[in-house]
Short mmCIF file of C-alpha atoms in Angstrom, two decimals:
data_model
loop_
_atom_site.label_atom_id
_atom_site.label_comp_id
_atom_site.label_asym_id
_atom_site.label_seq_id
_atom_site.Cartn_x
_atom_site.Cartn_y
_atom_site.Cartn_z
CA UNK A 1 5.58 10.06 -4.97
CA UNK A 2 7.18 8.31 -7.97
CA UNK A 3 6.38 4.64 -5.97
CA UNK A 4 2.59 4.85 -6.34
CA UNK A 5 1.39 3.27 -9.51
CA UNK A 6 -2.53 3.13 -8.39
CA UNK A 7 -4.16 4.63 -11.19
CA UNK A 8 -1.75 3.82 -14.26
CA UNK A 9 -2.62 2.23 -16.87
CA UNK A 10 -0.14 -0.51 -18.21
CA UNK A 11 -1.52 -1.60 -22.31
CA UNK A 12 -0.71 -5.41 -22.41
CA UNK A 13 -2.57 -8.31 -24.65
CA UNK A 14 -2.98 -10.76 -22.17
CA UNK A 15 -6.24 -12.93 -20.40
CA UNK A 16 -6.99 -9.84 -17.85
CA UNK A 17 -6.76 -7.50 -20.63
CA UNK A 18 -9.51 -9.43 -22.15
CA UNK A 19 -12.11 -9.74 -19.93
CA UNK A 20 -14.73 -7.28 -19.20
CA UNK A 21 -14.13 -4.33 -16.96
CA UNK A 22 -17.06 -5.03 -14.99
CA UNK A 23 -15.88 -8.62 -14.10
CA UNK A 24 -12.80 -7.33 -13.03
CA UNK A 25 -14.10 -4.94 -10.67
CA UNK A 26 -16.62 -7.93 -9.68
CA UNK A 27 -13.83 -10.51 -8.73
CA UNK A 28 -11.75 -7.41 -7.36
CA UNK A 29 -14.36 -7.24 -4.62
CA UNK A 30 -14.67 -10.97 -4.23
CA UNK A 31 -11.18 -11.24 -3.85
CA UNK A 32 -11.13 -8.79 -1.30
CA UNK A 33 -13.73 -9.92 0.78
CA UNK A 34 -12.30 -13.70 0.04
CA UNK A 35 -8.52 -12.25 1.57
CA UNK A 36 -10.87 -10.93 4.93
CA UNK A 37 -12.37 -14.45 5.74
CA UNK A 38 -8.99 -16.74 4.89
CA UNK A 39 -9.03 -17.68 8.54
CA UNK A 40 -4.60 -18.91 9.10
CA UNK A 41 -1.40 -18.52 8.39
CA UNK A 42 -0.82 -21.28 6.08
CA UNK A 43 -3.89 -20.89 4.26
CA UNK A 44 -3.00 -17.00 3.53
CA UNK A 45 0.37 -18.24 1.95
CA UNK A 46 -1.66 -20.58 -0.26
CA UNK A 47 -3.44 -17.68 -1.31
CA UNK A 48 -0.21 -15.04 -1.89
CA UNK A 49 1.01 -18.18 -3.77
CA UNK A 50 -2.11 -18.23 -6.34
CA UNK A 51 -2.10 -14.57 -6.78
CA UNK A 52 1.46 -14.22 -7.40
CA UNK A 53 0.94 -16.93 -9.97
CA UNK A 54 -2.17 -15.16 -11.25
CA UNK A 55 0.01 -11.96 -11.60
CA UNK A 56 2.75 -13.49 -13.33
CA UNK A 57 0.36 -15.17 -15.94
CA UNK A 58 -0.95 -11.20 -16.59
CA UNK A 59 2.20 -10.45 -18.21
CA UNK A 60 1.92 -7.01 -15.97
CA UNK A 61 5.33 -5.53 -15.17
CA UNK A 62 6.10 -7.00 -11.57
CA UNK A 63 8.08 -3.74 -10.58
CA UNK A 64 4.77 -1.73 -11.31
CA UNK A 65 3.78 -4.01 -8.84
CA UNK A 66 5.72 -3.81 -6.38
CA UNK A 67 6.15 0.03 -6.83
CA UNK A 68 3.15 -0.27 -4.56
CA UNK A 69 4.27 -2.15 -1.36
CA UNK A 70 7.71 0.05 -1.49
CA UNK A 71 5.48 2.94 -0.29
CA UNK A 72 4.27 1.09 3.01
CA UNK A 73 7.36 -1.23 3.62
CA UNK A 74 7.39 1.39 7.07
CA UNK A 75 4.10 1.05 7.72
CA UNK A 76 4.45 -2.76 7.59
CA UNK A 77 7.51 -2.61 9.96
CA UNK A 78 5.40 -0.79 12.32
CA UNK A 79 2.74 -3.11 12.16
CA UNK A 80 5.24 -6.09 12.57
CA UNK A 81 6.63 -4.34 15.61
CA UNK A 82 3.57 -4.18 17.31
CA UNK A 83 2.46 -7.43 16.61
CA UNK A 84 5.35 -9.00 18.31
CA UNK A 85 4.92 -7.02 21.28
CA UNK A 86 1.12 -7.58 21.90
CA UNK A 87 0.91 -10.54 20.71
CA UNK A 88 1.56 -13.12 23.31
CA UNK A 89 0.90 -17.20 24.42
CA UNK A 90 0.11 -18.38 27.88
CA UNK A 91 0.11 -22.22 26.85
CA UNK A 92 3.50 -22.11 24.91
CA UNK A 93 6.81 -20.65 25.66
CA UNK A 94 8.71 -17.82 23.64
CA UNK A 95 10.41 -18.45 20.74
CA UNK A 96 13.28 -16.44 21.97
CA UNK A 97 13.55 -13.73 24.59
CA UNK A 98 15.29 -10.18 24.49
CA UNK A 99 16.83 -8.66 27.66
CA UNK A 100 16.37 -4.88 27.02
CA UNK A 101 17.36 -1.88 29.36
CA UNK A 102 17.29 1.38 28.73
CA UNK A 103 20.04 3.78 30.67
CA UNK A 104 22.13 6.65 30.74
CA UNK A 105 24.33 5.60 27.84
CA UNK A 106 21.61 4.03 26.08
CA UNK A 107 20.03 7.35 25.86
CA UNK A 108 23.05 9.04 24.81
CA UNK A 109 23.15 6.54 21.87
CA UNK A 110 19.75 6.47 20.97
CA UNK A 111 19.90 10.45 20.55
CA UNK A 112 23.53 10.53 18.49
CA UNK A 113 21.55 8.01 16.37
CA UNK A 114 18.25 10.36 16.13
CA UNK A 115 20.90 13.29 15.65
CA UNK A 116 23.14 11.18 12.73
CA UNK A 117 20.00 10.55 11.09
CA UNK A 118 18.66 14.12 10.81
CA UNK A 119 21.73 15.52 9.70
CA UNK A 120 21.92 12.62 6.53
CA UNK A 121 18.70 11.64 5.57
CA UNK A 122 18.94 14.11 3.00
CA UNK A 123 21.72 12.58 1.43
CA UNK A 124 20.17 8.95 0.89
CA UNK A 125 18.01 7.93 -1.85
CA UNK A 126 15.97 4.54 0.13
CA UNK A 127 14.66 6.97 3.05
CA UNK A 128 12.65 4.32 4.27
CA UNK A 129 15.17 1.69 4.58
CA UNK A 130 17.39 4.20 6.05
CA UNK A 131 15.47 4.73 8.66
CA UNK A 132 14.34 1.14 9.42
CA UNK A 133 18.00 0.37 9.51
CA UNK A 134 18.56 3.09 12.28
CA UNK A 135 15.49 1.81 14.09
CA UNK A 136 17.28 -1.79 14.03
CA UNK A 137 20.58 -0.19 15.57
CA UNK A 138 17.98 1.63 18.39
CA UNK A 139 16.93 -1.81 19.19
CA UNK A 140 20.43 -3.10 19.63
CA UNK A 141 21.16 -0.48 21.64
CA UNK A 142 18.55 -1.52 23.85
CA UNK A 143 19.26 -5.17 23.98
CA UNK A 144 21.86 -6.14 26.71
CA UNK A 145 23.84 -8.72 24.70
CA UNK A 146 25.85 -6.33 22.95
CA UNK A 147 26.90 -4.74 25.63
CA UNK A 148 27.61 -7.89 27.51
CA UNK A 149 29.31 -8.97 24.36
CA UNK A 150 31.95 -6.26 24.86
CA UNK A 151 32.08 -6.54 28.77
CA UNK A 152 30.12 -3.05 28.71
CA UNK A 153 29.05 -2.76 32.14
CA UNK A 154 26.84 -0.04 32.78
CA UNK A 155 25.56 0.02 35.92
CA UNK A 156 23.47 3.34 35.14
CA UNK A 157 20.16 1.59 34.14
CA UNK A 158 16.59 2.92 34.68
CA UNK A 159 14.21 0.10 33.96
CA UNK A 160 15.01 -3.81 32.35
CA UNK A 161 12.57 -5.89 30.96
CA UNK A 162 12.38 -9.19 28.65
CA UNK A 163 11.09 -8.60 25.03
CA UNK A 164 9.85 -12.43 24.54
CA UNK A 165 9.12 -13.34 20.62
CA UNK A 166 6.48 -16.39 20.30
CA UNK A 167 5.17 -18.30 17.83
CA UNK A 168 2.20 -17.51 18.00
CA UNK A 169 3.17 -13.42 17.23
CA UNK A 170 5.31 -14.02 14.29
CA UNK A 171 2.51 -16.09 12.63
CA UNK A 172 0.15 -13.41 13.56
CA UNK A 173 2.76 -10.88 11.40
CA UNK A 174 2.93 -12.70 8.59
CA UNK A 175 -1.13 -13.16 8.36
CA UNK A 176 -1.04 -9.52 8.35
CA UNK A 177 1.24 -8.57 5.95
CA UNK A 178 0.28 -11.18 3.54
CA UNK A 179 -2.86 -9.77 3.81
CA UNK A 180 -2.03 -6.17 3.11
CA UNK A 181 0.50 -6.82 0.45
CA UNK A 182 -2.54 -9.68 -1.72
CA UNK A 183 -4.77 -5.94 -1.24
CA UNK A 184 -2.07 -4.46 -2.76
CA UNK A 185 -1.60 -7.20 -5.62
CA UNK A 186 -5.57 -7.62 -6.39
CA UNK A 187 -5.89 -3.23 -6.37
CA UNK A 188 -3.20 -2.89 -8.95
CA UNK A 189 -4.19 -6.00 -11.24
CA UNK A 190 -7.93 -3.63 -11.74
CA UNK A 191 -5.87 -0.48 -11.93
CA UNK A 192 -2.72 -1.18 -14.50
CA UNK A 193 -5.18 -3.76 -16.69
CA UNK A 194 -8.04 -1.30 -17.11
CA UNK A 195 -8.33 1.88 -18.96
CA UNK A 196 -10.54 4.67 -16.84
CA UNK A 197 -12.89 4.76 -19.58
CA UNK A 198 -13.37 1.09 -18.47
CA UNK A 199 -13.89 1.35 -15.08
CA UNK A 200 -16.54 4.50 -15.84
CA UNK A 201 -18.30 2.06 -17.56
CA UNK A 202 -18.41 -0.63 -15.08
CA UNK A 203 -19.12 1.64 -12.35
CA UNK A 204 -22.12 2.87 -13.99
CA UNK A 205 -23.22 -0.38 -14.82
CA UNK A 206 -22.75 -1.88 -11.39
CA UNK A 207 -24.40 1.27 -9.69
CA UNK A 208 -27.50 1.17 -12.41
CA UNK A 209 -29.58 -0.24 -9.21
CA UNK A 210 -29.54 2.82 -8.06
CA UNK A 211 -31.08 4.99 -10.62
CA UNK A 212 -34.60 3.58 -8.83
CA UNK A 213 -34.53 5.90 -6.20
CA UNK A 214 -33.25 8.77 -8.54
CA UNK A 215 -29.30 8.90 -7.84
CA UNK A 216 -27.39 9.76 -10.59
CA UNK A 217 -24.97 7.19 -11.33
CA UNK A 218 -23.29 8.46 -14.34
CA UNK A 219 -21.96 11.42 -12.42
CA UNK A 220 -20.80 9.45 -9.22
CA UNK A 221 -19.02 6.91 -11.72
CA UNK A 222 -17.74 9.63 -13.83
CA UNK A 223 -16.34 11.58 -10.73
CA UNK A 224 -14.54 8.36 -9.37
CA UNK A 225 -13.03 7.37 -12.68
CA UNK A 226 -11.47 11.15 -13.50
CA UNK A 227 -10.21 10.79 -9.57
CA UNK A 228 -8.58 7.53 -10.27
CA UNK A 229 -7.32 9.29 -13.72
CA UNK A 230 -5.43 12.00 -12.20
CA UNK A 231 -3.84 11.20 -9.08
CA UNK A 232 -0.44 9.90 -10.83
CA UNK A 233 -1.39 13.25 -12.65
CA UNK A 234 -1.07 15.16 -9.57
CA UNK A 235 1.47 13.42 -8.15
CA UNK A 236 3.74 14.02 -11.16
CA UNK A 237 3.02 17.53 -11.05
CA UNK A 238 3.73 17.74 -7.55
CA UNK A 239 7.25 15.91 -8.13
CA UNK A 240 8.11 19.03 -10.68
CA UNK A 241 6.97 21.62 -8.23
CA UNK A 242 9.09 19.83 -5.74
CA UNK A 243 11.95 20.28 -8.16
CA UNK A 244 11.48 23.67 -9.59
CA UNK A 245 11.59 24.53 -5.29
CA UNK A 246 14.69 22.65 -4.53
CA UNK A 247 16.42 24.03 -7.59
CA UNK A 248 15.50 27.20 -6.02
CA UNK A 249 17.25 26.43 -2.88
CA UNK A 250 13.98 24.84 -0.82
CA UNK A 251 15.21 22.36 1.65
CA UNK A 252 12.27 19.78 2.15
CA UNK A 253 14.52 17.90 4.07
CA UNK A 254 14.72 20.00 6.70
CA UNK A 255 13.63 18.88 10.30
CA UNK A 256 12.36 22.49 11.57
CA UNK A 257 9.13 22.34 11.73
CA UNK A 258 8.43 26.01 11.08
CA UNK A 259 10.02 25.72 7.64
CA UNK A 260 8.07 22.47 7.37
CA UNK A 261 4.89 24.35 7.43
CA UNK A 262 6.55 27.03 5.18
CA UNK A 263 7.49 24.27 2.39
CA UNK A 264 4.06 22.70 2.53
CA UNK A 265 2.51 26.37 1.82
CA UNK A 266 4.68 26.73 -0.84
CA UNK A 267 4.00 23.34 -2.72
CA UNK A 268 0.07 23.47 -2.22
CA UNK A 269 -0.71 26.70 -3.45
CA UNK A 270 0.67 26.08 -7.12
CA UNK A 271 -0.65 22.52 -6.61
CA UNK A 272 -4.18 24.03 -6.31
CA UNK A 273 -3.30 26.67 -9.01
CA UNK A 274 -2.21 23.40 -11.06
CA UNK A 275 -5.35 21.09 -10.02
CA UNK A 276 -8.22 24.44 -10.89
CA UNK A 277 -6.22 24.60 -14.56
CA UNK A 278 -6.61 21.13 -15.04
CA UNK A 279 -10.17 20.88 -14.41
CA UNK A 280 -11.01 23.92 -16.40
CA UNK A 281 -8.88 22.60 -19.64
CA UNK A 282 -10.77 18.84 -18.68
CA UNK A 283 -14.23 20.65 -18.48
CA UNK A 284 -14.01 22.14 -21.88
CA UNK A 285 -12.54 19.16 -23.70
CA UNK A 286 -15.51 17.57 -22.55
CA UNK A 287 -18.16 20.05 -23.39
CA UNK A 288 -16.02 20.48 -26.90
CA UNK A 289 -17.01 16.61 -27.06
CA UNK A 290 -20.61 17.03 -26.44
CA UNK A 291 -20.74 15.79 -22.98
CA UNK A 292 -24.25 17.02 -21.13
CA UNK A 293 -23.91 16.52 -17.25
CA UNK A 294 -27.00 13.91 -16.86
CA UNK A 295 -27.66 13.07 -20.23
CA UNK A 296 -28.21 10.05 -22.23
CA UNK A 297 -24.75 8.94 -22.89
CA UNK A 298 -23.62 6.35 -26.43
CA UNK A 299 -20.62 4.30 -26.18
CA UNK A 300 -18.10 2.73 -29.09
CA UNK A 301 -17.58 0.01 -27.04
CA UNK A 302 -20.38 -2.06 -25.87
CA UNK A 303 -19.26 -4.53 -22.77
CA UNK A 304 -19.54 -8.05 -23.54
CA UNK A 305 -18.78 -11.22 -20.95
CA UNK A 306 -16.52 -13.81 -22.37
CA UNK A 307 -14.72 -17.04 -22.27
CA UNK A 308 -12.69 -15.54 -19.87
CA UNK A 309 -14.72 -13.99 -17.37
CA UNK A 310 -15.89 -17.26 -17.14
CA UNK A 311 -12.87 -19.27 -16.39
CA UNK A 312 -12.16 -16.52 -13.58
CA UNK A 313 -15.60 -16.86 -12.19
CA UNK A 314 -14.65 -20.70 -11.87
CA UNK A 315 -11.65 -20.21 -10.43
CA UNK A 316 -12.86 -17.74 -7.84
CA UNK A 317 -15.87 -20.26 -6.70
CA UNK A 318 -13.16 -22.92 -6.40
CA UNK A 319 -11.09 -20.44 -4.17
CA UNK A 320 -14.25 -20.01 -2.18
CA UNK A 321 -15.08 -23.21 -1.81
CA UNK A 322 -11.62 -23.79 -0.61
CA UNK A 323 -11.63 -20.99 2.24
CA UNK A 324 -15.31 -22.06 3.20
CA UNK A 325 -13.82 -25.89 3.95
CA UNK A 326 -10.62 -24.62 5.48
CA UNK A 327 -12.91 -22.32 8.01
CA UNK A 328 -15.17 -25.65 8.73
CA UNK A 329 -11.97 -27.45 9.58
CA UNK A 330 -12.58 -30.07 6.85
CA UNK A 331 -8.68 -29.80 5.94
#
């Protein structure tokens, strides 16, 4: 819970903290949408290279950052996994090929490993890569070079196949996770360079549209800017419950699945308790502040476009412009 920064706001002095809110959440989108039509590999490296270089220029804390992709490096390995097994050429040959086979033994293995890793993930800090690495030493297990390395032979085999790598798949993996980890990037530049107050603002001013057919957009933008607010909130509360339990002798490392249920029970119900308190104290500190649900609403600050939200718009059409003539096969 301590890896996800979305939400937290970082105070700095530099260009993003300078432009308007509701240019930021503007390009945000562009960006986005930008990442989805990049159409190759090489092209989506480009792009991780200019927003890496955009990131750096922010002055932002690149461990806030990267706080981020730490929380999905598994999901990433899964992805990468699956990639390279799907993902296969009928005009080019494999990059390399894996003998597998699973047996006997290999099973035997396989389950000491499963077994070795329940009884100690408790005591590692990097869960995650723990268990990656013990995924890695399930795939050796499975490849037959080892064991031909050592002169292991096992005739007690099931099934053998060929795990074949190709280009094609690898490329295909790093499109993907270059394009999850520039979401990542663009998400967190909005989040840690601009206050809540800010984005309520430019929420309500990009929803104002809607106020023609009667919707009210201060309360949706409102509602979405307190969620944003206090789910590093929550999750900090959640961490001390967690605490206060295992200080108390709760085991939430524990693989039954029974007292998996039990520990779940235990941290929801003060986390409810916690969130209902919250909201009440929140609900009066606005009404002891004059806020009417619907009403006209005065600000301090009034948003203003500057010299910078130009320069980004102009460097955003130029990224465009660039995509659009890489899809048309110009370069």
């Amino acid at each position: 819970m301590n890896n996800i920064s979305f939400g937290q706001y970082v105070p700095g002095n530099s260009w993003i903290y300078k432009m308007d809110p509701r240019s930021k959440m503007v390009f945000t989108i562009l960006l986005i949408v930008l990442i989805f039509l990049i159409p190759d590999f090489y092209a989506m490296l480009v792009a991780l290279g200019v927003i890496v270089l955009l990131l750096i220029s922010t002055r932002i804390p690149i461990l806030k950052v990267l706080k981020g992709i730490k929380g999905i490096i598994f999901l990433l390995a899964i992805t990468a996994i699956i990639q390279l097994i799907y993902t296969k050429s009928e005009t080019e040959a494999p990059l390399y090929t894996f003998p597998m086979s699973i047996g006997l033994f290999q099973i035997l293995i396989i389950a000491g490993l499963i077994l070795i890793y329940s009884l100690t993930k408790k005591y590692i800090h990097f869960k995650t890569i723990y268990l990656l690495v013990v995924l890695f030493l399930a795939f050796l297990v499975l490849w037959n070079n080892p064991f031909e390395l050592f002169n292991w032979n096992f005739k007690l085999s099931f099934a053998n196949w060929n795990f074949d790598i190709f280009q094609v798949g690898l490329n295909r993996v790093g499109f993907i996770m270059i394009r999850i980890i520039l979401m990542i990037f663009i998400t967190s530049l909005l989040t840690l360079s601009t206050m809540t107050t800010d984005i309520n603002n430019a929420l309500e001013w990009l929803l104002s549209p809607l106020k023609i057919f009667k919707i009210p957009v201060g309360i949706f933008s409102t509602l979405i800017s307190l969620t944003l607010r206090f789910i590093p909130t929550l999750l900090t509360e959640a961490r001390k419950i967690m605490n206060a339990q295992a200080s108390r002798g709760v085991d939430f490392e524990s693989v039954n699945i029974f007292k998996k249920i039990g520990q779940i029970t235990s941290l929801l119900i003060p986390m409810l308790v916690i969130s209902f308190k919250r909201a009440e104290d929140l609900s009066l500190a606005m009404e002891a502040r004059g806020y009417i649900v619907g009403g006209e609403r005065t600000r301090i600050d009034v948003l203003k476009f500057g010299y910078y939200d130009l320069i980004s718009l102009i460097v955003i059409m130029a990224m465009f412009t660039a995509v659009i003539l890489r899809m048309a096969g110009v370069y």
